[in-house]
PDB file of C-alpha atoms and ligand atoms in Angstrom:
ATOM      1  CA  MET A   7      -8.006  13.922 -17.898  1.00  0.00           C
ATOM      2  CA  THR A   8      -8.471  13.065 -14.091  1.00  0.00           C
ATOM      3  CA  LEU A   9      -6.815   9.769 -12.659  1.00  0.00           C
ATOM      4  CA  ARG A  10      -8.758   7.759 -10.164  1.00  0.00           C
ATOM      5  CA  ILE A  11      -7.248   5.708  -7.196  1.00  0.00           C
ATOM      6  CA  LEU A  12      -9.476   3.303  -5.883  1.00  0.00           C
ATOM      7  CA  ALA A  13      -8.654   2.842  -2.069  1.00  0.00           C
ATOM      8  CA  PHE A  14      -9.455   0.183   0.832  1.00  0.00           C
ATOM      9  CA  ALA A  15      -8.784  -1.871   3.512  1.00  0.00           C
ATOM     10  CA  GLY A  16      -8.519  -5.701   4.134  1.00  0.00           C
ATOM     11  CA  SER A  17     -10.863  -5.532   7.163  1.00  0.00           C
ATOM     12  CA  LEU A  18     -14.446  -5.485   8.179  1.00  0.00           C
ATOM     13  CA  SER A  19     -14.064  -4.051  11.795  1.00  0.00           C
ATOM     14  CA  SER A  20     -15.474  -0.505  12.161  1.00  0.00           C
ATOM     15  CA  ALA A  21     -12.646   0.400  14.195  1.00  0.00           C
ATOM     16  CA  SER A  22     -10.146  -0.540  12.061  1.00  0.00           C
ATOM     17  CA  TRP A  23      -6.594   0.471  12.422  1.00  0.00           C
ATOM     18  CA  ASN A  24      -5.654  -0.287   8.776  1.00  0.00           C
ATOM     19  CA  ARG A  25      -8.698   2.081   8.159  1.00  0.00           C
ATOM     20  CA  LYS A  26      -7.221   4.553   9.827  1.00  0.00           C
ATOM     21  CA  LEU A  27      -3.726   4.068   7.520  1.00  0.00           C
ATOM     22  CA  LEU A  28      -5.871   4.403   4.424  1.00  0.00           C
ATOM     23  CA  ASP A  29      -7.766   7.795   5.033  1.00  0.00           C
ATOM     24  CA  GLU A  30      -4.517   8.921   6.637  1.00  0.00           C
ATOM     25  CA  ALA A  31      -2.931   8.370   3.407  1.00  0.00           C
ATOM     26  CA  LEU A  32      -5.786   9.902   1.430  1.00  0.00           C
ATOM     27  CA  ARG A  33      -4.649  13.180   3.210  1.00  0.00           C
ATOM     28  CA  PHE A  34      -1.588  12.833   0.914  1.00  0.00           C
ATOM     29  CA  ALA A  35      -3.162  11.974  -1.992  1.00  0.00           C
ATOM     30  CA  PRO A  36      -2.475  15.457  -4.789  1.00  0.00           C
ATOM     31  CA  GLU A  37      -5.650  16.811  -5.585  1.00  0.00           C
ATOM     32  CA  THR A  38      -5.270  16.162  -9.160  1.00  0.00           C
ATOM     33  CA  PHE A  39      -6.063  12.936  -8.291  1.00  0.00           C
ATOM     34  CA  SER A  40      -9.723  11.475  -7.307  1.00  0.00           C
ATOM     35  CA  VAL A  41     -10.079   8.954  -4.448  1.00  0.00           C
ATOM     36  CA  THR A  42     -12.847   6.429  -4.257  1.00  0.00           C
ATOM     37  CA  SER A  43     -12.571   5.055  -0.845  1.00  0.00           C
ATOM     38  CA  ILE A  44     -14.571   2.045  -0.447  1.00  0.00           C
ATOM     39  CA  HIS A  45     -15.439  -0.410   2.551  1.00  0.00           C
ATOM     40  CA  LEU A  46     -15.398  -3.946   1.795  1.00  0.00           C
ATOM     41  CA  LYS A  47     -18.314  -4.605   4.270  1.00  0.00           C
ATOM     42  CA  ASP A  48     -20.462  -2.746   1.697  1.00  0.00           C
ATOM     43  CA  TYR A  49     -19.300  -5.678  -0.951  1.00  0.00           C
ATOM     44  CA  PRO A  50     -20.463  -8.667   0.873  1.00  0.00           C
ATOM     45  CA  LEU A  51     -19.267 -11.618  -0.725  1.00  0.00           C
ATOM     46  CA  PRO A  52     -19.402 -15.109  -0.080  1.00  0.00           C
ATOM     47  CA  LEU A  53     -16.032 -17.838   0.130  1.00  0.00           C
ATOM     48  CA  TYR A  54     -15.004 -18.634  -2.916  1.00  0.00           C
ATOM     49  CA  ASP A  55     -16.909 -21.533  -4.401  1.00  0.00           C
ATOM     50  CA  ALA A  56     -16.264 -23.104  -7.669  1.00  0.00           C
ATOM     51  CA  ASP A  57     -19.721 -24.365  -8.221  1.00  0.00           C
ATOM     52  CA  LEU A  58     -21.213 -21.333  -7.289  1.00  0.00           C
ATOM     53  CA  GLU A  59     -19.362 -19.530  -9.102  1.00  0.00           C
ATOM     54  CA  LYS A  60     -20.359 -22.527 -12.227  1.00  0.00           C
ATOM     55  CA  GLU A  61     -24.662 -21.972 -11.148  1.00  0.00           C
ATOM     56  CA  THR A  62     -24.692 -18.475 -10.830  1.00  0.00           C
ATOM     57  CA  GLY A  63     -22.004 -16.768 -11.748  1.00  0.00           C
ATOM     58  CA  LEU A  64     -20.482 -14.139 -10.102  1.00  0.00           C
ATOM     59  CA  PRO A  65     -21.957 -12.595  -7.203  1.00  0.00           C
ATOM     60  CA  GLU A  66     -23.656  -9.129  -7.779  1.00  0.00           C
ATOM     61  CA  PRO A  67     -20.989  -7.076  -5.070  1.00  0.00           C
ATOM     62  CA  ALA A  68     -18.147  -8.909  -6.999  1.00  0.00           C
ATOM     63  CA  ILE A  69     -19.221  -7.399 -10.437  1.00  0.00           C
ATOM     64  CA  GLN A  70     -20.094  -4.206  -8.904  1.00  0.00           C
ATOM     65  CA  LEU A  71     -16.509  -4.240  -7.666  1.00  0.00           C
ATOM     66  CA  ARG A  72     -14.879  -5.399 -10.813  1.00  0.00           C
ATOM     67  CA  ALA A  73     -16.751  -2.605 -12.552  1.00  0.00           C
ATOM     68  CA  LEU A  74     -15.543  -0.075  -9.904  1.00  0.00           C
ATOM     69  CA  MET A  75     -11.797  -1.395 -10.247  1.00  0.00           C
ATOM     70  CA  LYS A  76     -11.964  -1.452 -14.231  1.00  0.00           C
ATOM     71  CA  GLU A  77     -12.674   2.757 -14.003  1.00  0.00           C
ATOM     72  CA  HIS A  78     -10.048   3.355 -11.448  1.00  0.00           C
ATOM     73  CA  HIS A  79      -6.440   3.790 -12.605  1.00  0.00           C
ATOM     74  CA  GLY A  80      -4.579   2.774  -9.539  1.00  0.00           C
ATOM     75  CA  LEU A  81      -4.964   1.055  -6.565  1.00  0.00           C
ATOM     76  CA  LEU A  82      -4.426   1.542  -2.807  1.00  0.00           C
ATOM     77  CA  ILE A  83      -4.564  -0.937  -0.385  1.00  0.00           C
ATOM     78  CA  ALA A  84      -4.051  -0.958   3.100  1.00  0.00           C
ATOM     79  CA  SER A  85      -3.492  -5.235   4.596  1.00  0.00           C
ATOM     80  CA  PRO A  86      -4.133  -6.266   7.832  1.00  0.00           C
ATOM     81  CA  GLU A  87      -2.074  -9.214   9.091  1.00  0.00           C
ATOM     82  CA  TYR A  88      -3.956 -12.091  10.376  1.00  0.00           C
ATOM     83  CA  ASN A  89      -1.420 -15.338  11.569  1.00  0.00           C
ATOM     84  CA  GLY A  90       1.427 -13.782   9.291  1.00  0.00           C
ATOM     85  CA  GLY A  91      -0.807 -13.380   6.248  1.00  0.00           C
ATOM     86  CA  MET A  92      -3.704 -11.387   4.495  1.00  0.00           C
ATOM     87  CA  THR A  93      -6.692 -11.065   5.995  1.00  0.00           C
ATOM     88  CA  GLY A  94      -9.045 -13.655   4.490  1.00  0.00           C
ATOM     89  CA  VAL A  95     -11.751 -11.088   3.639  1.00  0.00           C
ATOM     90  CA  LEU A  96      -9.401  -9.446   1.590  1.00  0.00           C
ATOM     91  CA  LYS A  97      -7.949 -12.760   0.167  1.00  0.00           C
ATOM     92  CA  ASN A  98     -11.650 -14.085  -0.797  1.00  0.00           C
ATOM     93  CA  THR A  99     -12.344 -10.254  -2.091  1.00  0.00           C
ATOM     94  CA  LEU A 100      -9.418 -10.560  -4.596  1.00  0.00           C
ATOM     95  CA  ASP A 101     -10.235 -14.181  -5.731  1.00  0.00           C
ATOM     96  CA  TRP A 102     -13.649 -13.362  -6.668  1.00  0.00           C
ATOM     97  CA  MET A 103     -12.145 -10.258  -8.675  1.00  0.00           C
ATOM     98  CA  SER A 104      -9.972 -12.268 -10.073  1.00  0.00           C
ATOM     99  CA  ARG A 105     -12.524 -14.078 -12.013  1.00  0.00           C
ATOM    100  CA  LYS A 106     -13.777 -13.689 -15.724  1.00  0.00           C
ATOM    101  CA  HIS A 107     -17.146 -12.103 -15.929  1.00  0.00           C
ATOM    102  CA  GLY A 108     -18.692 -12.022 -19.750  1.00  0.00           C
ATOM    103  CA  THR A 109     -16.661 -11.522 -22.526  1.00  0.00           C
ATOM    104  CA  GLU A 110     -13.874  -9.754 -19.635  1.00  0.00           C
ATOM    105  CA  ARG A 111     -10.787 -11.496 -19.116  1.00  0.00           C
ATOM    106  CA  GLY A 112     -10.378 -12.280 -15.029  1.00  0.00           C
ATOM    107  CA  LEU A 113      -7.513 -10.110 -14.923  1.00  0.00           C
ATOM    108  CA  ASP A 114      -8.645  -7.661 -16.723  1.00  0.00           C
ATOM    109  CA  PRO A 115      -8.905  -5.043 -13.766  1.00  0.00           C
ATOM    110  CA  PHE A 116      -5.833  -5.266 -12.363  1.00  0.00           C
ATOM    111  CA  MET A 117      -3.178  -5.945 -15.473  1.00  0.00           C
ATOM    112  CA  TYR A 118      -0.796  -2.892 -15.591  1.00  0.00           C
ATOM    113  CA  LYS A 119      -2.587  -1.334 -13.224  1.00  0.00           C
ATOM    114  CA  PRO A 120      -0.438   0.751 -10.414  1.00  0.00           C
ATOM    115  CA  ALA A 121      -0.834  -0.745  -6.643  1.00  0.00           C
ATOM    116  CA  ALA A 122       0.366   0.382  -3.419  1.00  0.00           C
ATOM    117  CA  VAL A 123       0.226  -1.243  -0.286  1.00  0.00           C
ATOM    118  CA  ILE A 124       0.089  -0.266   3.072  1.00  0.00           C
ATOM    119  CA  SER A 125      -0.151  -1.897   6.463  1.00  0.00           C
ATOM    120  CA  ALA A 126      -0.625  -1.284  10.418  1.00  0.00           C
ATOM    121  CA  SER A 127      -0.605  -3.525  13.656  1.00  0.00           C
ATOM    122  CA  PRO A 128      -0.641  -3.456  16.970  1.00  0.00           C
ATOM    123  CA  GLY A 129       2.447  -5.972  17.106  1.00  0.00           C
ATOM    124  CA  PRO A 130       5.939  -4.885  16.438  1.00  0.00           C
ATOM    125  CA  TYR A 131       6.598  -5.816  13.176  1.00  0.00           C
ATOM    126  CA  GLY A 132       3.416  -3.739  11.520  1.00  0.00           C
ATOM    127  CA  GLY A 133       2.048  -6.196   9.646  1.00  0.00           C
ATOM    128  CA  ALA A 134       4.941  -5.937   7.336  1.00  0.00           C
ATOM    129  CA  ARG A 135       3.923 -10.219   6.797  1.00  0.00           C
ATOM    130  CA  SER A 136       1.034  -9.282   5.288  1.00  0.00           C
ATOM    131  CA  LEU A 137       2.151  -6.513   3.234  1.00  0.00           C
ATOM    132  CA  GLN A 138       4.683  -8.916   1.673  1.00  0.00           C
ATOM    133  CA  ALA A 139       2.060 -11.356   0.526  1.00  0.00           C
ATOM    134  CA  THR A 140      -0.278  -8.984  -0.615  1.00  0.00           C
ATOM    135  CA  VAL A 141       2.016  -7.274  -2.771  1.00  0.00           C
ATOM    136  CA  PHE A 142       3.048 -11.104  -4.093  1.00  0.00           C
ATOM    137  CA  LEU A 143      -0.670 -11.691  -4.440  1.00  0.00           C
ATOM    138  CA  LEU A 144      -1.138  -8.353  -6.678  1.00  0.00           C
ATOM    139  CA  HIS A 145       1.621  -8.824  -8.194  1.00  0.00           C
ATOM    140  CA  ARG A 146       0.480 -12.205  -9.655  1.00  0.00           C
ATOM    141  CA  LEU A 147      -2.642 -10.718 -10.555  1.00  0.00           C
ATOM    142  CA  GLY A 148      -0.744  -8.406 -13.234  1.00  0.00           C
ATOM    143  CA  CYS A 149      -0.363  -5.094 -10.947  1.00  0.00           C
ATOM    144  CA  VAL A 150       2.090  -2.509 -11.175  1.00  0.00           C
ATOM    145  CA  VAL A 151       3.143  -2.986  -7.548  1.00  0.00           C
ATOM    146  CA  LEU A 152       5.345   0.167  -5.786  1.00  0.00           C
ATOM    147  CA  PRO A 153       8.325  -0.376  -4.116  1.00  0.00           C
ATOM    148  CA  ASP A 154       7.741   1.850  -1.373  1.00  0.00           C
ATOM    149  CA  THR A 155       5.193   0.300   1.106  1.00  0.00           C
ATOM    150  CA  LEU A 156       5.131   1.507   4.820  1.00  0.00           C
ATOM    151  CA  SER A 157       4.021  -0.802   7.575  1.00  0.00           C
ATOM    152  CA  VAL A 158       3.093   1.005  11.139  1.00  0.00           C
ATOM    153  CA  PRO A 159       4.220  -1.093  13.829  1.00  0.00           C
ATOM    154  CA  ASN A 160       2.508  -0.455  17.258  1.00  0.00           C
ATOM    155  CA  CYS A 161      -0.044   1.166  15.747  1.00  0.00           C
ATOM    156  CA  GLU A 162      -2.440   1.695  18.597  1.00  0.00           C
ATOM    157  CA  THR A 163       0.574   4.350  19.824  1.00  0.00           C
ATOM    158  CA  ALA A 164       1.424   5.780  16.557  1.00  0.00           C
ATOM    159  CA  PHE A 165      -1.403   8.129  15.666  1.00  0.00           C
ATOM    160  CA  ASN A 166      -1.460  11.436  17.238  1.00  0.00           C
ATOM    161  CA  GLY A 167      -4.296  13.137  19.033  1.00  0.00           C
ATOM    162  CA  ALA A 168      -5.483  14.379  16.085  1.00  0.00           C
ATOM    163  CA  GLY A 169      -5.153  10.607  14.334  1.00  0.00           C
ATOM    164  CA  GLN A 170      -2.361  11.497  12.221  1.00  0.00           C
ATOM    165  CA  LEU A 171       1.144   9.862  11.664  1.00  0.00           C
ATOM    166  CA  THR A 172       3.962  11.731  12.559  1.00  0.00           C
ATOM    167  CA  GLY A 173       7.919  11.557  12.472  1.00  0.00           C
ATOM    168  CA  LYS A 174       9.136   8.691  10.053  1.00  0.00           C
ATOM    169  CA  ASN A 175       5.618   7.119   9.601  1.00  0.00           C
ATOM    170  CA  GLU A 176       4.205  10.460   8.252  1.00  0.00           C
ATOM    171  CA  LYS A 177       7.086  11.141   5.926  1.00  0.00           C
ATOM    172  CA  ALA A 178       6.997   7.573   4.248  1.00  0.00           C
ATOM    173  CA  LEU A 179       3.328   7.551   3.949  1.00  0.00           C
ATOM    174  CA  ARG A 180       3.926  10.860   2.017  1.00  0.00           C
ATOM    175  CA  ARG A 181       6.280   8.775  -0.551  1.00  0.00           C
ATOM    176  CA  VAL A 182       4.103   6.251  -0.682  1.00  0.00           C
ATOM    177  CA  MET A 183       1.675   8.725  -2.172  1.00  0.00           C
ATOM    178  CA  GLU A 184       3.626  10.602  -4.299  1.00  0.00           C
ATOM    179  CA  THR A 185       5.094   7.177  -5.463  1.00  0.00           C
ATOM    180  CA  LEU A 186       1.640   6.208  -6.428  1.00  0.00           C
ATOM    181  CA  ALA A 187       0.930   9.665  -8.227  1.00  0.00           C
ATOM    182  CA  ARG A 188       3.573   9.561 -10.372  1.00  0.00           C
ATOM    183  CA  ILE A 189       3.598   6.036 -11.241  1.00  0.00           C
ATOM    184  CA  THR A 190      -0.216   6.194 -12.039  1.00  0.00           C
ATOM    185  CA  LEU A 191       0.541   9.306 -14.127  1.00  0.00           C
ATOM    186  CA  LYS A 192       3.369   7.957 -16.253  1.00  0.00           C
ATOM    187  CA  LEU A 193       1.705   4.768 -16.721  1.00  0.00           C
ATOM    188  CA  ASN A 194      -1.737   6.561 -18.085  1.00  0.00           C
ATOM    189  CA  GLY A 195      -0.174  10.388 -19.250  1.00  0.00           C
TER     190      GLY A 195
HETATM  191  C1  FMN B   5      -6.987 -14.180  13.689  1.00  0.00           C
HETATM  192  C2  FMN B   5      -5.931 -13.185  14.032  1.00  0.00           C
HETATM  193  C3  FMN B   5      -4.912 -13.096  13.575  1.00  0.00           C
HETATM  194  C4  FMN B   5      -4.144 -12.030  13.959  1.00  0.00           C
HETATM  195  N1  FMN B   5      -2.689 -12.149  14.024  1.00  0.00           N
HETATM  196  C5  FMN B   5      -1.295 -10.857  13.561  1.00  0.00           C
HETATM  197  C6  FMN B   5      -0.322 -11.173  13.083  1.00  0.00           C
HETATM  198  O1  FMN B   5       0.173 -12.513  12.530  1.00  0.00           O
HETATM  199  N2  FMN B   5       0.747 -10.331  12.882  1.00  0.00           N
HETATM  200  C7  FMN B   5       0.217  -9.216  13.490  1.00  0.00           C
HETATM  201  O2  FMN B   5       0.660  -8.545  13.721  1.00  0.00           O
HETATM  202  N3  FMN B   5      -1.272  -8.714  14.576  1.00  0.00           N
HETATM  203  C8  FMN B   5      -2.106 -10.237  14.130  1.00  0.00           C
HETATM  204  N4  FMN B   5      -3.409  -9.883  14.510  1.00  0.00           N
HETATM  205  C9  FMN B   5      -3.951  -8.357  15.351  1.00  0.00           C
HETATM  206  C10 FMN B   5      -4.049  -7.623  14.443  1.00  0.00           C
HETATM  207  O3  FMN B   5      -2.979  -7.183  13.637  1.00  0.00           O
HETATM  208  C11 FMN B   5      -5.174  -6.594  14.626  1.00  0.00           C
HETATM  209  O4  FMN B   5      -5.888  -6.716  14.990  1.00  0.00           O
HETATM  210  C12 FMN B   5      -5.561  -5.475  14.058  1.00  0.00           C
HETATM  211  O5  FMN B   5      -6.350  -4.216  14.780  1.00  0.00           O
HETATM  212  C13 FMN B   5      -6.076  -6.085  12.489  1.00  0.00           C
HETATM  213  O6  FMN B   5      -6.017  -4.754  11.858  1.00  0.00           O
HETATM  214  P1  FMN B   5      -7.652  -3.975  11.480  1.00  0.00           P
HETATM  215  O7  FMN B   5      -7.514  -2.905  12.912  1.00  0.00           O
HETATM  216  O8  FMN B   5      -7.357  -3.071  10.581  1.00  0.00           O
HETATM  217  O9  FMN B   5      -9.008  -4.649  11.263  1.00  0.00           O
HETATM  218  C14 FMN B   5      -4.338 -11.061  14.135  1.00  0.00           C
HETATM  219  C15 FMN B   5      -5.670 -10.576  14.899  1.00  0.00           C
HETATM  220  C16 FMN B   5      -6.869 -11.515  14.243  1.00  0.00           C
HETATM  221  C17 FMN B   5      -8.058 -11.384  14.599  1.00  0.00           C
END
C-alpha cells in the first residue's frame, strides 16, 4: 500500500518562503511515500459565503480539493504568519473544505488524518503563532496533529546557496518528516 501525503503552503506568493520550506521538507520524505505537492493558487476560492453555498453549493475547486484530501493519508502544511495568525487564504481554504458535500460529512477529509505543520518567517519567531493557530484548527477539524513542528525564524538567511536548510533547522525538519511517516504508517498500516 502506498501512503500518500498531500502538501501545501498557505501562501499565494510565487516567492513564498513557506513554499521553499515545504519543498525542503519533501526532500526528507521517505521514498516509500508518495507526496502530492499542490499550490493553493491552483484552487482559487471565493471568501466563504453561506449565501453562495446555499445557492450553488461548494465551488468546484473546493470539491476538487476535498476529493484530493480524501485520497491522501496525511497532510503537510506550511503556514505563513500574518498579524500573529494564519493567512486568510489558508483559513478560507480549510473553512470551505470543512463543509458538507453531497452525502459526505463535512469533516470526512480530515478525520483521524495525521497532519504536520511547519512555518517560516523573515521575523524572529518564524511564524510560530501562525503554526499554533493552524495546529489548533487542524485539531478542531479532527486531524491527528503531530507534536513535532518547525518554525524557521529569519528565513531570508536560513537557507544556504543551494536553497537547503542546515544545522538544527534541517535536523528538526527531518524529524517532522520521520514522525509524519511513522504515524501515517501506524494509522494506515
Ligand atoms: C499582512 C501581513 C502581516 C504579516 N504579519 C506578520 C507577523 O505577524 N509575523 C511575522 O513573522 N511575519 C509577518 N508578516 C511577514 C510574513 O511572514 C512574510 O511576508 C512572509 O514572507 C510570508 O510568507 P510567504 O513568503 O510564505 O508568503 C506579515 C506579512 C503580511 C503581508
